Short mmCIF file of C-alpha atoms in Angstrom, two decimals:
data_model
loop_
_atom_site.label_atom_id
_atom_site.label_comp_id
_atom_site.label_asym_id
_atom_site.label_seq_id
_atom_site.Cartn_x
_atom_site.Cartn_y
_atom_site.Cartn_z
CA GLU X 1 -19.39 36.34 -9.06
CA ALA X 2 -17.67 32.96 -8.84
CA GLN X 3 -20.21 30.23 -9.20
CA VAL X 4 -21.13 26.77 -10.34
CA THR X 5 -24.51 26.58 -12.04
CA GLN X 6 -26.50 23.37 -12.29
CA ASN X 7 -29.72 22.84 -14.17
CA PRO X 8 -32.36 21.77 -13.55
CA ARG X 9 -32.75 22.10 -9.78
CA TYR X 10 -35.56 19.57 -9.66
CA LEU X 11 -36.43 16.81 -12.10
CA ILE X 12 -38.93 14.00 -12.07
CA THR X 13 -38.59 11.51 -14.88
CA VAL X 14 -39.61 7.99 -15.83
CA THR X 15 -37.45 4.92 -15.97
CA GLY X 16 -35.48 4.67 -19.19
CA LYS X 17 -35.93 8.22 -20.43
CA LYS X 18 -32.54 9.75 -21.15
CA LEU X 19 -31.70 12.95 -19.32
CA THR X 20 -28.86 15.40 -18.96
CA VAL X 21 -28.01 17.57 -15.97
CA THR X 22 -25.89 20.53 -16.98
CA CYS X 23 -23.07 22.07 -14.96
CA SER X 24 -21.13 25.21 -15.76
CA GLN X 25 -18.43 27.08 -13.83
CA ASN X 26 -16.97 30.54 -14.43
CA MET X 27 -13.73 30.24 -12.46
CA ASN X 28 -11.56 28.58 -15.10
CA HIS X 29 -11.05 25.61 -12.79
CA GLU X 30 -9.43 22.62 -14.36
CA TYR X 31 -11.00 20.08 -12.04
CA MET X 32 -14.72 19.28 -12.09
CA SER X 33 -16.63 16.50 -10.48
CA TRP X 34 -20.07 15.03 -9.94
CA TYR X 35 -21.30 13.68 -6.62
CA ARG X 36 -24.49 12.07 -5.49
CA GLN X 37 -25.82 12.43 -1.97
CA ASP X 38 -27.85 9.70 -0.33
CA PRO X 39 -29.03 9.49 3.29
CA GLY X 40 -26.47 7.89 5.56
CA LEU X 41 -23.87 7.70 2.81
CA GLY X 42 -22.72 11.28 2.53
CA LEU X 43 -21.57 12.41 -0.89
CA ARG X 44 -19.96 9.97 -3.24
CA GLN X 45 -18.06 10.83 -6.37
CA ILE X 46 -19.57 9.65 -9.65
CA TYR X 47 -17.17 10.99 -12.28
CA TYR X 48 -14.48 13.59 -12.43
CA SER X 49 -12.54 15.50 -15.03
CA MET X 50 -9.03 16.88 -14.69
CA ASN X 51 -9.32 19.02 -17.79
CA VAL X 52 -10.87 19.21 -21.24
CA GLU X 53 -11.32 15.76 -22.75
CA VAL X 54 -9.92 14.10 -19.61
CA THR X 55 -12.51 12.26 -17.56
CA ASP X 56 -12.49 9.22 -15.32
CA LYS X 57 -14.71 7.17 -13.06
CA GLY X 58 -15.23 7.96 -9.42
CA ASP X 59 -16.61 5.60 -6.82
CA VAL X 60 -20.11 5.08 -8.21
CA PRO X 61 -20.01 5.53 -12.01
CA GLU X 62 -22.46 2.82 -13.06
CA GLY X 63 -25.36 4.17 -15.08
CA TYR X 64 -23.79 7.57 -15.73
CA LYS X 65 -21.81 9.24 -18.50
CA VAL X 66 -20.01 12.55 -18.65
CA SER X 67 -18.20 14.67 -21.19
CA ARG X 68 -15.82 17.63 -20.99
CA LYS X 69 -15.66 19.34 -24.35
CA GLU X 70 -15.17 22.80 -22.88
CA LYS X 71 -13.40 23.75 -19.71
CA ARG X 72 -16.42 25.44 -18.19
CA ASN X 73 -19.01 22.71 -18.82
CA PHE X 74 -19.32 19.22 -17.40
CA PRO X 75 -22.73 17.64 -18.09
CA LEU X 76 -23.93 14.47 -16.39
CA ILE X 77 -25.84 12.08 -18.62
CA LEU X 78 -28.17 9.32 -17.52
CA GLU X 79 -28.86 7.30 -20.66
CA SER X 80 -31.44 5.00 -19.08
CA PRO X 81 -32.33 6.23 -15.60
CA SER X 82 -33.53 3.77 -13.01
CA PRO X 83 -35.22 4.32 -9.63
CA ASN X 84 -31.95 3.64 -7.76
CA GLN X 85 -30.58 6.80 -9.34
CA THR X 86 -33.08 8.87 -7.43
CA SER X 87 -30.78 11.14 -5.46
CA LEU X 88 -29.47 14.64 -4.87
CA TYR X 89 -26.69 15.47 -7.32
CA PHE X 90 -23.96 18.05 -6.96
CA CYS X 91 -21.47 19.37 -9.43
CA ALA X 92 -18.23 20.82 -8.07
CA SER X 93 -15.19 22.60 -9.45
CA SER X 94 -11.84 23.34 -7.88
CA THR X 95 -8.12 23.49 -8.25
CA THR X 96 -5.98 21.11 -6.28
CA GLY X 97 -6.37 21.42 -2.53
CA SER X 98 -8.53 24.43 -2.94
CA VAL X 99 -12.02 24.90 -1.72
CA ALA X 100 -14.45 23.09 -3.96
CA PHE X 101 -17.25 25.26 -5.25
CA PHE X 102 -20.52 23.36 -5.43
CA GLY X 103 -23.55 23.93 -7.53
CA GLN X 104 -26.94 24.31 -5.88
CA GLY X 105 -27.80 20.67 -6.38
CA THR X 106 -30.25 18.79 -8.59
CA ARG X 107 -32.89 16.68 -6.93
CA LEU X 108 -33.70 13.84 -9.30
CA THR X 109 -36.60 11.45 -8.90
CA VAL X 110 -36.91 8.47 -11.23
CA VAL X 111 -40.29 6.74 -11.15
CA ALA L 1 -7.74 4.95 -0.09
CA GLN L 2 -9.04 7.69 2.11
CA LYS L 3 -11.88 7.38 4.58
CA VAL L 4 -13.79 9.88 6.70
CA THR L 5 -16.07 8.80 9.52
CA GLN L 6 -18.64 10.91 11.27
CA ALA L 7 -19.96 8.54 13.90
CA GLN L 8 -22.75 10.84 15.08
CA THR L 9 -25.67 10.41 12.73
CA GLU L 10 -27.93 12.87 14.50
CA ILE L 11 -27.50 15.33 17.35
CA SER L 12 -30.26 17.26 19.04
CA VAL L 13 -29.58 20.17 21.38
CA VAL L 14 -31.41 23.08 22.89
CA GLU L 15 -30.48 26.58 21.88
CA LYS L 16 -27.43 28.03 23.66
CA GLU L 17 -25.93 24.64 24.34
CA ASP L 18 -22.45 23.90 23.04
CA VAL L 19 -22.17 21.00 20.62
CA THR L 20 -19.21 19.12 19.14
CA LEU L 21 -19.34 17.24 15.87
CA ASP L 22 -16.76 14.50 15.55
CA CYS L 23 -14.73 13.66 12.46
CA VAL L 24 -12.14 10.92 12.18
CA TYR L 25 -10.18 10.37 8.99
CA GLU L 26 -7.87 7.78 7.50
CA THR L 27 -5.17 8.34 4.94
CA ARG L 28 -1.66 7.07 4.33
CA ASP L 29 -0.60 10.37 2.84
CA THR L 30 1.24 12.94 4.91
CA THR L 31 -0.10 15.89 2.93
CA TYR L 32 -3.84 16.36 2.78
CA TYR L 33 -6.58 18.91 3.29
CA LEU L 34 -9.54 18.68 5.60
CA PHE L 35 -12.81 20.52 5.19
CA TRP L 36 -16.10 21.12 6.90
CA TYR L 37 -19.22 21.93 4.90
CA LYS L 38 -22.67 22.91 6.12
CA GLN L 39 -25.83 21.89 4.30
CA PRO L 40 -28.82 23.92 5.53
CA PRO L 41 -32.39 22.78 4.83
CA SER L 42 -32.29 24.67 1.53
CA GLY L 43 -29.84 22.03 0.30
CA GLU L 44 -26.76 23.90 -0.88
CA LEU L 45 -23.29 23.09 0.44
CA VAL L 46 -21.65 25.93 2.32
CA PHE L 47 -17.90 25.88 2.87
CA LEU L 48 -16.89 26.46 6.50
CA ILE L 49 -13.18 25.73 6.81
CA ARG L 50 -10.15 24.19 5.14
CA ARG L 51 -7.15 22.94 7.07
CA ASN L 52 -3.95 21.49 5.63
CA SER L 53 -2.18 18.62 7.33
CA PHE L 54 0.82 20.71 8.35
CA ASP L 55 -1.20 23.23 10.29
CA GLU L 56 -2.42 21.81 13.58
CA GLN L 57 -3.40 25.11 15.06
CA ASN L 58 -6.93 25.22 16.27
CA GLU L 59 -9.11 27.82 14.68
CA ILE L 60 -11.93 29.93 15.96
CA SER L 61 -14.39 31.87 13.88
CA GLY L 62 -17.08 33.50 15.94
CA ARG L 63 -19.10 30.73 17.59
CA TYR L 64 -17.35 28.07 15.51
CA SER L 65 -14.10 26.38 16.45
CA TRP L 66 -12.15 23.47 15.05
CA ASN L 67 -9.78 21.10 16.82
CA PHE L 68 -7.33 19.32 14.52
CA GLN L 69 -5.32 16.53 16.12
CA LYS L 70 -3.09 14.47 13.85
CA SER L 71 -2.21 12.10 16.67
CA THR L 72 -5.79 10.87 16.75
CA SER L 73 -6.62 11.65 13.09
CA SER L 74 -9.48 13.83 14.18
CA PHE L 75 -10.85 17.16 13.03
CA ASN L 76 -13.70 18.03 15.35
CA PHE L 77 -16.04 20.98 15.05
CA THR L 78 -17.58 22.80 17.98
CA ILE L 79 -20.44 25.26 17.91
CA THR L 80 -20.62 27.40 21.03
CA ALA L 81 -23.96 28.75 22.19
CA SER L 82 -25.85 27.03 19.39
CA GLN L 83 -28.69 28.77 17.59
CA VAL L 84 -31.67 27.49 15.65
CA VAL L 85 -30.03 28.71 12.44
CA ASP L 86 -27.23 26.21 13.04
CA SER L 87 -29.65 23.39 12.31
CA ALA L 88 -28.22 21.65 9.26
CA VAL L 89 -26.33 18.64 8.04
CA TYR L 90 -22.60 19.00 8.55
CA PHE L 91 -20.05 17.16 6.45
CA CYS L 92 -16.39 16.58 7.09
CA ALA L 93 -14.26 15.85 4.01
CA LEU L 94 -10.69 15.12 2.99
CA THR L 95 -8.75 15.65 -0.23
CA LEU L 96 -5.20 15.10 -1.41
CA PRO L 97 -3.04 17.50 -3.41
CA ASN L 98 -2.52 16.93 -7.12
CA ASN L 99 0.91 15.33 -6.74
CA ALA L 100 -0.83 12.39 -5.07
CA GLY L 101 -1.65 11.31 -8.60
CA GLY L 102 -4.23 8.96 -9.98
CA THR L 103 -7.80 9.17 -8.95
CA SER L 104 -7.03 11.09 -5.79
CA TYR L 105 -6.56 14.36 -7.61
CA GLY L 106 -9.12 16.85 -6.44
CA LYS L 107 -11.45 14.19 -5.08
CA LEU L 108 -13.27 14.99 -1.87
CA THR L 109 -13.93 12.02 0.35
CA PHE L 110 -16.89 12.84 2.55
CA GLY L 111 -18.08 11.51 5.85
CA GLN L 112 -21.66 10.34 6.18
CA GLY L 113 -22.76 13.66 7.63
CA THR L 114 -24.19 14.65 11.01
CA ILE L 115 -27.70 16.04 11.24
CA LEU L 116 -27.76 18.77 13.85
CA THR L 117 -31.07 20.00 15.17
CA VAL L 118 -31.13 22.97 17.49
CA HIS L 119 -34.42 23.43 19.32
CA PRO L 120 -35.56 26.84 20.56
#
Protein backbone atom coordinates (compact mmCIF):
# COMPACT_ATOMS: atom_id res chain seq x y z
CA GLU A 1 0.00 0.00 0.00
CA ALA A 2 1.32 3.40 -1.04
CA GLN A 3 1.80 5.54 1.99
CA VAL A 4 3.68 8.27 3.79
CA THR A 5 4.37 7.49 7.43
CA GLN A 6 5.05 10.17 10.00
CA ASN A 7 6.06 9.66 13.60
CA PRO A 8 5.12 10.59 16.19
CA ARG A 9 1.48 11.56 15.68
CA TYR A 10 1.40 13.66 18.84
CA LEU A 11 4.24 15.28 20.73
CA ILE A 12 4.41 17.64 23.65
CA THR A 13 7.84 19.01 24.42
CA VAL A 14 9.52 21.84 26.28
CA THR A 15 11.19 24.88 24.83
CA GLY A 16 14.73 24.20 23.70
CA LYS A 17 14.64 20.41 23.72
CA LYS A 18 15.74 19.11 20.33
CA LEU A 19 13.30 16.86 18.52
CA THR A 20 12.97 15.01 15.25
CA VAL A 21 9.81 14.13 13.37
CA THR A 22 10.38 11.25 10.99
CA CYS A 23 8.82 10.82 7.56
CA SER A 24 9.10 7.83 5.27
CA GLN A 25 7.49 7.05 1.91
CA ASN A 26 7.35 3.77 -0.02
CA MET A 27 6.53 5.09 -3.50
CA ASN A 28 10.04 5.94 -4.68
CA HIS A 29 8.99 9.58 -5.10
CA GLU A 30 11.80 11.98 -5.73
CA TYR A 31 10.04 14.99 -4.24
CA MET A 32 9.33 15.31 -0.52
CA SER A 33 8.21 18.27 1.49
CA TRP A 34 7.25 19.44 4.95
CA TYR A 35 4.32 21.73 5.66
CA ARG A 36 2.92 23.29 8.77
CA GLN A 37 -0.76 24.04 9.21
CA ASP A 38 -1.95 26.93 11.32
CA PRO A 39 -5.50 28.27 11.69
CA GLY A 40 -6.38 30.83 9.07
CA LEU A 41 -3.11 30.32 7.21
CA GLY A 42 -3.66 27.01 5.48
CA LEU A 43 -0.59 24.89 4.91
CA ARG A 44 2.75 26.51 4.36
CA GLN A 45 5.85 24.82 3.05
CA ILE A 46 8.80 24.61 5.44
CA TYR A 47 11.42 22.71 3.46
CA TYR A 48 11.48 20.52 0.42
CA SER A 49 13.77 18.04 -1.24
CA MET A 50 13.98 17.25 -4.94
CA ASN A 51 16.07 14.15 -4.40
CA VAL A 52 18.73 12.59 -2.20
CA GLU A 53 21.06 15.23 -0.78
CA VAL A 54 19.10 18.02 -2.48
CA THR A 55 17.10 20.18 -0.09
CA ASP A 56 16.01 23.79 -0.02
CA LYS A 57 13.98 26.25 2.00
CA GLY A 58 10.29 26.73 1.56
CA ASP A 59 8.27 29.69 2.77
CA VAL A 60 8.76 29.32 6.52
CA PRO A 61 12.10 27.57 7.16
CA GLU A 62 13.25 29.47 10.27
CA GLY A 63 13.88 27.19 13.22
CA TYR A 64 13.84 23.97 11.20
CA LYS A 65 16.38 21.66 9.59
CA VAL A 66 15.97 18.72 7.26
CA SER A 67 18.12 16.05 5.68
CA ARG A 68 17.66 13.63 2.79
CA LYS A 69 20.23 10.87 3.04
CA GLU A 70 17.95 8.22 1.59
CA LYS A 71 15.24 8.63 -0.99
CA ARG A 72 12.51 7.27 1.25
CA ASN A 73 13.24 9.31 4.39
CA PHE A 74 12.94 13.02 5.05
CA PRO A 75 13.14 13.88 8.76
CA LEU A 76 12.25 17.30 10.15
CA ILE A 77 14.51 18.54 12.93
CA LEU A 78 13.75 21.24 15.45
CA GLU A 79 17.04 21.95 17.18
CA SER A 80 15.63 24.37 19.74
CA PRO A 81 11.83 24.34 19.61
CA SER A 82 9.91 27.41 20.66
CA PRO A 83 6.21 27.89 21.43
CA ASN A 84 5.59 29.53 18.03
CA GLN A 85 6.42 26.19 16.46
CA THR A 86 3.36 24.66 18.03
CA SER A 87 1.48 23.49 14.96
CA LEU A 88 0.21 20.58 12.91
CA TYR A 89 2.94 19.25 10.62
CA PHE A 90 2.54 17.26 7.44
CA CYS A 91 5.06 15.44 5.34
CA ALA A 92 4.24 14.92 1.66
CA SER A 93 5.77 13.10 -1.28
CA SER A 94 5.01 13.32 -4.98
CA THR A 95 6.31 13.45 -8.48
CA THR A 96 5.83 16.58 -10.51
CA GLY A 97 2.21 17.57 -11.01
CA SER A 98 1.07 14.38 -9.43
CA VAL A 99 -1.13 14.01 -6.45
CA ALA A 100 0.81 14.64 -3.29
CA PHE A 101 0.55 11.87 -0.74
CA PHE A 102 0.43 13.22 2.79
CA GLY A 103 1.35 11.64 6.04
CA GLN A 104 -1.20 11.49 8.84
CA GLY A 105 0.16 14.61 10.48
CA THR A 106 2.10 15.33 13.67
CA ARG A 107 0.52 17.59 16.23
CA LEU A 108 3.35 19.31 18.08
CA THR A 109 2.95 21.37 21.22
CA VAL A 110 5.92 23.29 22.60
CA VAL A 111 5.47 24.57 26.15
CA ALA B 1 4.74 33.60 -7.06
CA GLN B 2 1.53 31.68 -6.82
CA LYS B 3 -1.39 32.53 -4.58
CA VAL B 4 -4.61 30.74 -3.70
CA THR B 5 -7.46 32.48 -1.93
CA GLN B 6 -10.41 30.86 -0.25
CA ALA B 7 -12.42 33.83 0.89
CA GLN B 8 -14.96 31.81 2.86
CA THR B 9 -13.48 31.07 6.25
CA GLU B 10 -16.47 29.16 7.55
CA ILE B 11 -19.72 27.92 6.05
CA SER B 12 -22.60 26.41 7.95
CA VAL B 13 -25.46 24.60 6.22
CA VAL B 14 -28.23 22.22 7.09
CA GLU B 15 -28.15 18.71 5.75
CA LYS B 16 -29.40 18.31 2.15
CA GLU B 17 -28.55 21.86 1.23
CA ASP B 18 -26.20 22.47 -1.67
CA VAL B 19 -23.02 24.36 -0.86
CA THR B 20 -20.29 25.90 -3.01
CA LEU B 21 -16.76 26.50 -1.80
CA ASP B 22 -14.92 29.21 -3.68
CA CYS B 23 -11.29 29.13 -4.78
CA VAL B 24 -9.48 31.86 -6.68
CA TYR B 25 -5.88 31.46 -7.75
CA GLU B 26 -3.09 33.61 -9.13
CA THR B 27 -0.20 32.48 -11.27
CA ARG B 28 1.70 33.82 -14.25
CA ASP B 29 2.32 30.35 -15.57
CA THR B 30 0.13 28.88 -18.27
CA THR B 31 0.65 25.30 -17.13
CA TYR B 32 -0.37 24.40 -13.62
CA TYR B 33 -2.37 21.91 -11.60
CA LEU B 34 -5.20 22.61 -9.22
CA PHE B 35 -6.28 20.40 -6.36
CA TRP B 36 -8.92 20.09 -3.70
CA TYR B 37 -8.19 18.31 -0.44
CA LYS B 38 -10.54 17.45 2.41
CA GLN B 39 -9.42 17.42 6.03
CA PRO B 40 -11.98 15.65 8.24
CA PRO B 41 -11.95 16.07 12.03
CA SER B 42 -9.50 13.17 12.28
CA GLY B 43 -6.90 15.47 10.71
CA GLU B 44 -5.57 13.65 7.67
CA LEU B 45 -5.58 15.23 4.22
CA VAL B 46 -7.74 13.42 1.69
CA PHE B 47 -7.21 14.06 -2.01
CA LEU B 48 -10.42 14.90 -3.89
CA ILE B 49 -9.48 16.08 -7.36
CA ARG B 50 -6.66 17.26 -9.59
CA ARG B 51 -7.22 19.42 -12.65
CA ASN B 52 -4.59 20.62 -15.12
CA SER B 53 -4.76 24.07 -16.63
CA PHE B 54 -5.54 22.81 -20.12
CA ASP B 55 -8.63 20.92 -19.10
CA GLU B 56 -11.51 23.26 -18.38
CA GLN B 57 -14.16 20.60 -18.40
CA ASN B 58 -16.25 20.55 -15.31
CA GLU B 59 -16.20 17.33 -13.37
CA ILE B 60 -18.78 15.51 -11.36
CA SER B 61 -18.15 12.72 -8.92
CA GLY B 62 -21.27 11.63 -7.11
CA ARG B 63 -22.46 14.57 -5.01
CA TYR B 64 -19.26 16.50 -5.72
CA SER B 65 -18.71 18.75 -8.71
CA TRP B 66 -16.00 21.19 -9.71
CA ASN B 67 -16.24 24.26 -11.90
CA PHE B 68 -12.93 25.38 -13.40
CA GLN B 69 -12.97 28.75 -15.14
CA LYS B 70 -9.66 30.11 -16.38
CA SER B 71 -11.26 33.40 -17.38
CA THR B 72 -11.91 34.19 -13.73
CA SER B 73 -9.04 32.09 -12.29
CA SER B 74 -11.49 30.14 -10.22
CA PHE B 75 -11.85 26.49 -9.30
CA ASN B 76 -15.01 26.18 -7.25
CA PHE B 77 -16.28 23.09 -5.51
CA THR B 78 -19.94 22.25 -5.02
CA ILE B 79 -21.41 19.63 -2.75
CA THR B 80 -24.97 18.70 -3.66
CA ALA B 81 -27.34 17.50 -0.98
CA SER B 82 -24.77 17.92 1.77
CA GLN B 83 -24.44 15.36 4.54
CA VAL B 84 -23.08 15.56 8.07
CA VAL B 85 -20.09 13.47 6.96
CA ASP B 86 -19.11 16.31 4.63
CA SER B 87 -18.21 18.42 7.65
CA ALA B 88 -14.51 19.12 7.29
CA VAL B 89 -11.95 21.70 6.32
CA TYR B 90 -11.51 21.94 2.57
CA PHE B 91 -8.34 23.21 0.94
CA CYS B 92 -7.76 24.36 -2.59
CA ALA B 93 -4.15 24.19 -3.81
CA LEU B 94 -2.03 24.89 -6.86
CA THR B 95 1.27 23.48 -8.12
CA LEU B 96 3.48 23.96 -11.15
CA PRO B 97 5.13 21.26 -13.25
CA ASN B 98 8.83 20.55 -12.82
CA ASN B 99 9.91 22.55 -15.88
CA ALA B 100 8.84 25.68 -14.02
CA GLY B 101 12.17 25.36 -12.26
CA GLY B 102 13.45 26.79 -9.03
CA THR B 103 11.48 26.56 -5.88
CA SER B 104 8.21 25.97 -7.67
CA TYR B 105 8.98 22.34 -8.36
CA GLY B 106 6.45 20.16 -6.65
CA LYS B 107 5.41 22.86 -4.20
CA LEU B 108 1.75 23.04 -3.31
CA THR B 109 0.47 26.51 -2.60
CA PHE B 110 -2.59 26.20 -0.41
CA GLY B 111 -5.51 28.47 0.27
CA GLN B 112 -6.41 29.28 3.85
CA GLY B 113 -9.06 26.58 3.96
CA THR B 114 -12.84 26.69 4.40
CA ILE B 115 -14.42 25.09 7.44
CA LEU B 116 -17.67 23.46 6.39
CA THR B 117 -20.15 22.43 9.04
CA VAL B 118 -23.20 20.47 8.01
CA HIS B 119 -25.91 20.32 10.68
CA PRO B 120 -28.40 17.46 10.84
